[in-house]
Backbone as CSV, one residue per row, in Angstrom:
resi,resn,N_x,N_y,N_z,CA_x,CA_y,CA_z,C_x,C_y,C_z
1,UNK,0.854,-1.169,-0.003,0.019,0.014,0.007,0.883,1.244,0.025
2,UNK,0.695,2.106,-0.987,1.460,3.340,-1.081,0.633,4.512,-0.675
3,UNK,1.338,5.558,-0.253,0.617,6.787,0.132,0.059,7.401,-1.172
4,UNK,-1.145,7.773,-1.142,-1.863,8.271,-2.295,-1.887,9.783,-2.355
5,UNK,-0.711,10.375,-2.643,-0.602,11.816,-2.599,-1.607,12.481,-3.579
6,UNK,-1.721,11.954,-4.803,-2.604,12.578,-5.779,-4.072,12.556,-5.301
7,UNK,-4.484,11.410,-4.735,-5.870,11.331,-4.229,-6.114,12.289,-3.017
8,UNK,-5.121,12.338,-2.152,-5.215,13.259,-0.998,-5.371,14.741,-1.498
9,UNK,-4.543,15.103,-2.421,-4.660,16.442,-2.970,-5.969,16.712,-3.696
10,UNK,-6.433,15.742,-4.431,-7.706,15.859,-5.102,-8.884,16.072,-4.106
11,UNK,-8.815,15.299,-3.055,-9.879,15.461,-2.070,-9.802,16.804,-1.368
12,UNK,-8.595,17.194,-1.038,-8.428,18.494,-0.456,-8.899,19.623,-1.336
13,UNK,-8.487,19.529,-2.607,-8.894,20.552,-3.578,-10.404,20.636,-3.708
14,UNK,-11.075,19.486,-3.703,-12.531,19.437,-3.718,-13.119,20.147,-2.516
15,UNK,-12.564,19.857,-1.362,-13.007,20.516,-0.108,-12.796,22.041,-0.232
16,UNK,-11.663,22.515,-0.726,-11.354,23.935,-0.921,-12.406,24.570,-1.838
17,UNK,-12.672,23.942,-2.943,-13.584,24.508,-3.924,-15.048,24.641,-3.378
18,UNK,-15.446,23.565,-2.629,-16.833,23.558,-2.141,-16.991,24.378,-0.822
19,UNK,-15.918,24.748,-0.198,-16.001,25.404,1.148,-15.003,26.503,1.289
20,UNK,-14.885,27.317,0.242,-13.820,28.332,0.240,-13.794,29.195,1.410
21,UNK,-14.991,29.559,1.964,-15.063,30.499,3.065,-14.276,30.036,4.294
22,UNK,-14.138,28.721,4.472,-13.407,28.192,5.650,-11.908,28.190,5.441
23,UNK,-11.407,28.394,4.238,-10.023,28.352,3.894,-9.431,29.726,3.661
24,UNK,-10.250,30.773,3.581,-9.771,32.149,3.290,-9.120,32.683,4.507
25,UNK,-9.563,32.419,5.666,-9.002,32.973,6.906,-7.803,32.181,7.364
26,UNK,-6.938,32.855,8.017,-5.779,32.222,8.648,-5.934,32.445,10.143
27,UNK,-6.031,31.365,10.925,-5.924,29.954,10.595,-7.244,29.453,9.933
28,UNK,-7.145,28.293,9.300,-8.315,27.648,8.686,-9.292,27.281,9.811
29,UNK,-10.571,27.546,9.547,-11.613,27.236,10.498,-11.999,25.786,10.419
30,UNK,-11.201,24.876,10.990,-11.390,23.464,10.842,-12.748,23.008,11.519
31,UNK,-13.064,23.613,12.637,-14.219,23.190,13.385,-15.502,23.658,12.641
32,UNK,-15.443,24.869,12.061,-16.551,25.341,11.203,-16.736,24.466,10.005
33,UNK,-15.642,24.053,9.402,-15.688,23.120,8.204,-16.332,21.778,8.581
34,UNK,-15.891,21.199,9.700,-16.499,20.006,10.189,-17.993,20.131,10.368
35,UNK,-18.398,21.199,11.006,-19.879,21.448,11.210,-20.583,21.639,9.901
36,UNK,-19.999,22.311,8.944,-20.565,22.546,7.604,-20.777,21.221,6.898
37,UNK,-19.835,20.301,7.083,-19.890,18.995,6.423,-20.886,18.021,7.154
38,UNK,-21.534,18.561,8.155,-22.543,17.803,8.938,-21.934,16.545,9.653
39,UNK,-20.667,16.751,10.124,-20.007,15.742,10.866,-20.114,16.159,12.320
40,UNK,-20.629,15.221,13.137,-20.738,15.516,14.590,-19.383,15.488,15.237
41,UNK,-19.130,16.479,16.091,-17.880,16.548,16.853,-18.269,16.158,18.321
42,UNK,-17.597,15.163,18.827,-17.858,14.709,20.217,-16.538,14.850,20.978
43,UNK,-16.567,15.597,22.051,-15.356,15.810,22.853,-15.691,15.317,24.275
44,UNK,-14.863,14.407,24.745,-15.071,13.810,26.093,-13.773,13.233,26.569
45,UNK,-13.785,12.749,27.817,-12.628,12.038,28.351,-12.766,10.613,28.038
46,UNK,-12.104,10.165,27.019,-12.186,8.786,26.515,-11.083,7.909,27.077
47,UNK,-10.313,8.394,28.020,-9.229,7.600,28.637,-7.870,8.242,28.275
48,UNK,-6.840,7.756,28.990,-5.534,8.352,28.876,-4.834,8.117,27.553
49,UNK,-5.139,7.058,26.884,-4.343,6.659,25.717,-5.144,6.910,24.433
50,UNK,-5.931,7.972,24.406,-6.814,8.233,23.323,-6.712,9.742,22.879
51,UNK,-6.491,9.977,21.596,-6.461,11.338,21.075,-7.676,11.627,20.264
52,UNK,-8.068,10.726,19.376,-9.194,10.969,18.543,-9.664,9.686,17.830
53,UNK,-10.846,9.847,17.226,-11.423,8.656,16.466,-12.308,9.239,15.354
54,UNK,-12.347,8.518,14.271,-13.265,8.793,13.156,-14.215,7.622,13.121
55,UNK,-15.523,7.965,13.157,-16.568,6.933,13.216,-17.526,7.175,12.079
56,UNK,-17.785,6.144,11.331,-18.718,6.280,10.182,-19.631,5.052,10.258
57,UNK,-20.934,5.379,10.505,-21.974,4.348,10.527,-23.054,4.747,9.541
58,UNK,-22.903,4.330,8.326,-23.867,4.711,7.299,-23.714,6.194,7.030
59,UNK,-24.798,6.935,7.195,-24.773,8.387,6.910,-24.256,9.197,8.049
60,UNK,-24.140,8.594,9.268,-23.689,9.304,10.417,-22.165,9.230,10.486
61,UNK,-21.587,10.451,10.558,-20.181,10.558,10.710,-19.846,11.354,12.027
62,UNK,-18.886,10.835,12.766,-18.550,11.486,14.041,-17.018,11.584,14.147
63,UNK,-16.571,12.691,14.598,-15.127,12.834,14.967,-15.127,13.028,16.487
64,UNK,-14.477,12.066,17.154,-14.383,12.168,18.628,-12.918,12.599,18.994
65,UNK,-12.867,13.568,19.901,-11.620,14.145,20.334,-11.561,14.063,21.833
66,UNK,-10.386,13.712,22.340,-10.242,13.653,23.813,-10.277,15.056,24.394
67,UNK,-11.040,15.192,25.470,-11.088,16.457,26.197,-9.794,16.696,26.947
68,UNK,-8.987,15.707,27.057,-7.693,15.854,27.767,-6.646,16.601,26.909
69,UNK,-6.957,16.723,25.642,-6.054,17.551,24.795,-6.453,19.006,25.017
70,UNK,-5.585,19.720,25.809,-5.895,21.097,26.112,-5.182,22.064,25.137
71,UNK,-4.177,21.624,24.406,-3.509,22.484,23.470,-4.387,22.680,22.248
72,UNK,-4.770,23.921,21.969,-5.725,24.204,20.848,-5.198,23.804,19.501
73,UNK,-3.783,23.954,19.330,-3.179,23.587,18.051,-3.248,22.083,17.845
74,UNK,-2.986,21.333,18.930,-3.034,19.907,18.855,-4.466,19.407,18.578
75,UNK,-5.420,20.092,19.185,-6.878,19.698,19.011,-7.265,19.966,17.518
76,UNK,-6.783,21.042,16.938,-7.051,21.362,15.528,-6.465,20.276,14.643
77,UNK,-5.229,19.830,14.977,-4.626,18.780,14.228,-5.328,17.417,14.335
78,UNK,-5.749,17.081,15.512,-6.482,15.817,15.701,-7.801,15.884,14.919
79,UNK,-8.534,17.017,14.969,-9.738,17.142,14.162,-9.524,16.962,12.704
80,UNK,-8.478,17.630,12.154,-8.189,17.556,10.699,-7.695,16.118,10.363
81,UNK,-6.936,15.501,11.249,-6.407,14.111,11.039,-7.614,13.148,10.932
82,UNK,-8.541,13.282,11.867,-9.739,12.371,11.854,-10.605,12.591,10.638
83,UNK,-10.727,13.902,10.244,-11.473,14.250,8.993,-10.772,13.550,7.845
84,UNK,-9.448,13.427,7.824,-8.747,12.756,6.797,-9.130,11.236,6.807
85,UNK,-9.250,10.631,7.937,-9.705,9.195,7.952,-11.091,9.092,7.344
86,UNK,-11.983,9.965,7.675,-13.333,9.917,7.138,-13.336,10.064,5.589
87,UNK,-12.491,10.942,5.050,-12.457,11.131,3.607,-11.660,10.065,2.896
88,UNK,-10.594,9.611,3.507,-9.653,8.717,2.763,-9.921,7.223,3.040
89,UNK,-10.470,6.898,4.196,-10.519,5.502,4.578,-11.927,5.162,4.905
90,UNK,-12.901,5.367,3.908,-14.285,5.235,4.128,-14.738,3.808,4.292
91,UNK,-13.864,2.834,4.072,-14.226,1.432,4.281,-14.016,1.025,5.723
92,UNK,-13.564,1.971,6.533,-13.340,1.734,7.977,-14.517,2.337,8.731
93,UNK,-15.211,1.515,9.506,-16.297,2.047,10.303,-15.802,2.787,11.530
94,UNK,-14.626,2.387,12.044,-14.099,3.036,13.244,-12.598,3.074,13.154
95,UNK,-12.042,4.204,13.386,-10.626,4.381,13.369,-10.242,5.157,14.686
96,UNK,-9.550,4.493,15.587,-9.185,5.106,16.842,-7.746,5.381,16.811
97,UNK,-7.367,6.550,17.185,-5.938,6.957,17.268,-5.567,7.104,18.709
98,UNK,-4.549,6.346,19.106,-3.999,6.513,20.431,-3.198,7.837,20.485
99,UNK,-2.947,8.332,21.705,-2.303,9.556,21.827,-1.007,9.571,21.058
100,UNK,-0.915,10.538,20.151,0.272,10.801,19.353,0.742,9.656,18.530
101,UNK,-0.095,8.603,18.309,0.320,7.507,17.431,0.627,7.940,16.033
102,UNK,-0.065,8.983,15.619,0.041,9.452,14.235,1.422,9.968,13.954
103,UNK,2.148,10.333,14.936,3.454,10.965,14.699,4.624,10.200,15.378
104,UNK,4.402,9.542,16.522,5.518,9.059,17.267,5.584,7.579,17.464
105,UNK,4.519,6.861,17.492,4.551,5.441,17.831,4.310,4.572,16.582
106,UNK,4.807,4.874,15.484,4.517,4.135,14.266,5.101,2.768,14.222
107,UNK,6.127,2.492,15.059,6.734,1.258,15.129,5.746,0.201,15.632
108,UNK,4.709,0.584,16.303,3.714,-0.362,16.873,2.621,-0.667,15.848
109,UNK,2.656,-0.053,14.695,1.625,-0.206,13.679,2.082,-1.159,12.548
110,UNK,1.116,-1.845,11.980,1.409,-2.639,10.806,1.716,-1.635,9.664
111,UNK,2.281,-2.163,8.569,2.605,-1.244,7.445,1.353,-0.637,6.911
112,UNK,0.240,-1.325,6.798,-1.035,-0.768,6.270,-1.568,0.306,7.245
113,UNK,-1.493,0.049,8.547,-1.951,1.014,9.486,-1.099,2.274,9.469
114,UNK,0.258,2.068,9.371,1.177,3.237,9.263,0.863,4.087,8.068
115,UNK,0.536,3.447,6.912,0.282,4.177,5.696,-1.024,4.983,5.888
116,UNK,-2.059,4.378,6.494,-3.310,5.114,6.716,-3.106,6.336,7.642
117,UNK,-2.300,6.107,8.709,-2.027,7.249,9.589,-1.274,8.358,8.884
118,UNK,-0.287,7.960,8.061,0.507,8.975,7.330,-0.414,9.703,6.307
119,UNK,-1.247,9.033,5.660,-2.179,9.658,4.772,-3.104,10.625,5.502
120,UNK,-3.568,10.235,6.670,-4.411,11.181,7.424,-3.585,12.421,7.919
121,UNK,-2.324,12.203,8.215,-1.454,13.347,8.578,-1.252,14.312,7.375
122,UNK,-0.982,13.710,6.211,-0.806,14.514,4.989,-2.052,15.285,4.708
123,UNK,-3.218,14.632,4.813,-4.534,15.263,4.566,-4.664,16.414,5.546
124,UNK,-4.390,16.168,6.835,-4.495,17.236,7.850,-3.631,18.442,7.540
125,UNK,-2.362,18.140,7.126,-1.426,19.227,6.841,-1.900,20.019,5.619
126,UNK,-2.533,19.347,4.652,-3.034,19.991,3.451,-4.216,20.879,3.745
127,UNK,-5.067,20.427,4.659,-6.246,21.200,5.007,-5.882,22.374,5.903
128,UNK,-5.046,22.152,6.918,-4.732,23.208,7.872,-3.726,24.189,7.294
129,UNK,-2.983,23.793,6.258,-1.959,24.711,5.696,-2.146,24.694,4.141
130,UNK,-3.248,25.336,3.713,-3.505,25.355,2.261,-2.428,26.048,1.483
131,UNK,-2.045,25.446,0.333,-0.940,25.902,-0.470,-1.146,27.389,-0.842
132,UNK,-2.363,27.785,-1.123,-2.668,29.147,-1.576,-2.275,30.173,-0.589
133,UNK,-2.283,29.843,0.697,-1.867,30.869,1.739,-0.529,30.557,2.360
134,UNK,-0.204,29.299,2.568,1.097,28.993,3.255,2.258,29.083,2.284
135,UNK,2.038,28.688,1.030,3.114,28.681,0.060,3.740,30.085,-0.118
136,UNK,2.957,31.118,-0.409,3.539,32.469,-0.501,4.187,32.993,0.822
137,UNK,3.581,32.563,1.949,4.138,32.977,3.264,5.503,32.373,3.458
138,UNK,5.665,31.077,3.138,6.938,30.417,3.322,7.961,31.005,2.347
139,UNK,7.553,31.276,1.137,8.454,31.853,0.141,8.943,33.225,0.601
140,UNK,8.075,34.017,1.171,8.441,35.310,1.691,9.500,35.220,2.800
141,UNK,9.208,34.269,3.739,10.191,34.100,4.855,11.549,33.583,4.290
142,UNK,11.510,32.715,3.309,12.761,32.224,2.663,13.498,33.362,1.983
143,UNK,12.781,34.272,1.369,13.405,35.372,0.695,14.097,36.332,1.666
144,UNK,13.672,36.230,2.901,14.283,37.103,3.962,15.513,36.355,4.532
145,UNK,15.887,35.279,3.931,17.054,34.465,4.378,16.837,33.884,5.753
146,UNK,15.631,33.591,6.115,15.360,33.026,7.443,15.691,31.585,7.493
147,UNK,16.239,31.117,8.652,16.603,29.707,8.835,15.333,28.841,8.835
148,UNK,15.484,27.596,8.350,14.312,26.712,8.280,13.593,26.500,9.607
149,UNK,14.349,26.397,10.689,13.683,26.195,12.006,12.873,27.379,12.360
150,UNK,13.322,28.585,12.067,12.573,29.820,12.376,11.346,29.907,11.460
151,UNK,11.474,29.496,10.230,10.337,29.505,9.307,9.242,28.582,9.836
152,UNK,9.629,27.378,10.245,8.662,26.385,10.762,7.933,26.993,11.997
153,UNK,8.618,27.620,12.898,7.995,28.226,14.095,7.062,29.353,13.702
154,UNK,7.463,30.156,12.806,6.610,31.290,12.346,5.336,30.790,11.683
155,UNK,5.491,29.775,10.806,4.327,29.228,10.156,3.369,28.607,11.183
156,UNK,3.960,27.822,12.112,3.104,27.202,13.175,2.316,28.199,13.982
157,UNK,2.978,29.350,14.318,2.321,30.359,15.073,1.200,31.013,14.262
158,UNK,1.505,31.397,13.023,0.563,32.100,12.210,-0.664,31.225,11.878
159,UNK,-0.486,29.957,11.585,-1.546,29.104,11.217,-2.143,28.292,12.375
160,UNK,-1.602,28.480,13.585,-2.039,27.865,14.787,-2.154,26.326,14.683
161,UNK,-0.944,25.763,14.283,-0.791,24.324,14.142,0.454,23.888,14.877
162,UNK,0.562,22.612,15.259,1.786,22.117,15.849,2.937,22.172,14.807
163,UNK,4.127,22.323,15.327,5.315,22.390,14.525,5.476,21.178,13.594
164,UNK,5.180,19.978,14.191,5.400,18.746,13.422,4.605,18.687,12.092
165,UNK,3.441,19.332,12.082,2.642,19.311,10.832,3.177,20.290,9.805
166,UNK,3.838,21.347,10.273,4.430,22.325,9.333,5.561,21.678,8.521
167,UNK,6.392,20.948,9.204,7.515,20.223,8.532,6.977,19.308,7.454
168,UNK,5.958,18.551,7.794,5.365,17.601,6.838,4.799,18.350,5.636
169,UNK,4.058,19.456,5.882,3.494,20.218,4.782,4.607,20.857,3.899
170,UNK,5.622,21.366,4.504,6.726,21.902,3.767,7.362,20.891,2.838
171,UNK,7.445,19.628,3.297,7.980,18.540,2.486,7.036,18.297,1.302
172,UNK,5.744,18.141,1.605,4.767,17.832,0.501,4.639,18.924,-0.550
173,UNK,4.950,20.180,-0.125,4.936,21.309,-1.057,6.235,21.464,-1.783
174,UNK,7.267,20.760,-1.413,8.524,20.830,-2.139,9.505,21.810,-1.543
175,UNK,9.232,22.383,-0.395,10.171,23.295,0.268,11.302,22.523,0.878
176,UNK,11.047,21.255,1.259,12.052,20.327,1.735,12.035,19.159,0.753
177,UNK,13.124,18.500,0.737,13.137,17.194,-0.035,12.452,16.154,0.788
178,UNK,11.594,15.381,0.191,10.973,14.208,0.872,12.089,13.207,1.177
179,UNK,12.022,12.563,2.364,12.993,11.517,2.682,12.948,10.430,1.612
180,UNK,14.031,9.774,1.365,14.119,8.780,0.314,13.163,7.615,0.465
181,UNK,12.870,7.264,1.712,11.903,6.116,1.961,10.530,6.425,1.387
182,UNK,10.124,7.668,1.353,8.823,7.984,0.757,8.905,7.762,-0.739
183,UNK,9.976,8.236,-1.342,10.064,8.020,-2.832,10.193,6.579,-3.197
184,UNK,10.873,5.747,-2.460,11.037,4.362,-2.894,9.925,3.439,-2.458
185,UNK,9.209,3.747,-1.367,8.262,2.754,-0.903,6.788,3.228,-0.891
186,UNK,6.550,4.506,-0.829,5.229,4.888,-0.525,4.479,5.740,-1.545
187,UNK,5.185,6.291,-2.466,4.574,7.222,-3.449,4.112,6.415,-4.643
188,UNK,2.884,6.674,-5.129,2.423,6.013,-6.313,3.264,6.444,-7.510
189,UNK,3.670,5.503,-8.277,4.429,5.876,-9.537,3.556,6.186,-10.646
């Protein structure tokens, strides 16, 4: 199973076209978008090892987020990540993400699970950091000869997202080179 970059971008583009008003502002109004898409958002204390879940039961779609996530940037990321599961992995009725599994504990996942988590991360980065607004901003910072680490921090602050998602988005936009393992194992040829 390879990461479906083209499909992720096509789905994100479709969302952008159909819901432009949610992507014009910086930061992106992810919770407004979820509401507009008629996806129920459920926030509760689901336990210590839980960050979010995407639930699809026929026409009913739910994004569950742990109320223990107090960082607003992280909460926005979890919401966008779970939205990615709903859009990309519709054959799954339930997808539960353990705390930070999407970024840190991938060694505990099967190859197929890892790929799905990475796709949801890429989708989240695409939605929260739309190329139309983040691309010119990054280019401007680069033209000022700013170091990459400082660019990442500035983008994260402006777009109200965790630093880890900025790095991923900068790679998918071509501001960084993708690691070789993406090119050889995960990208559709």
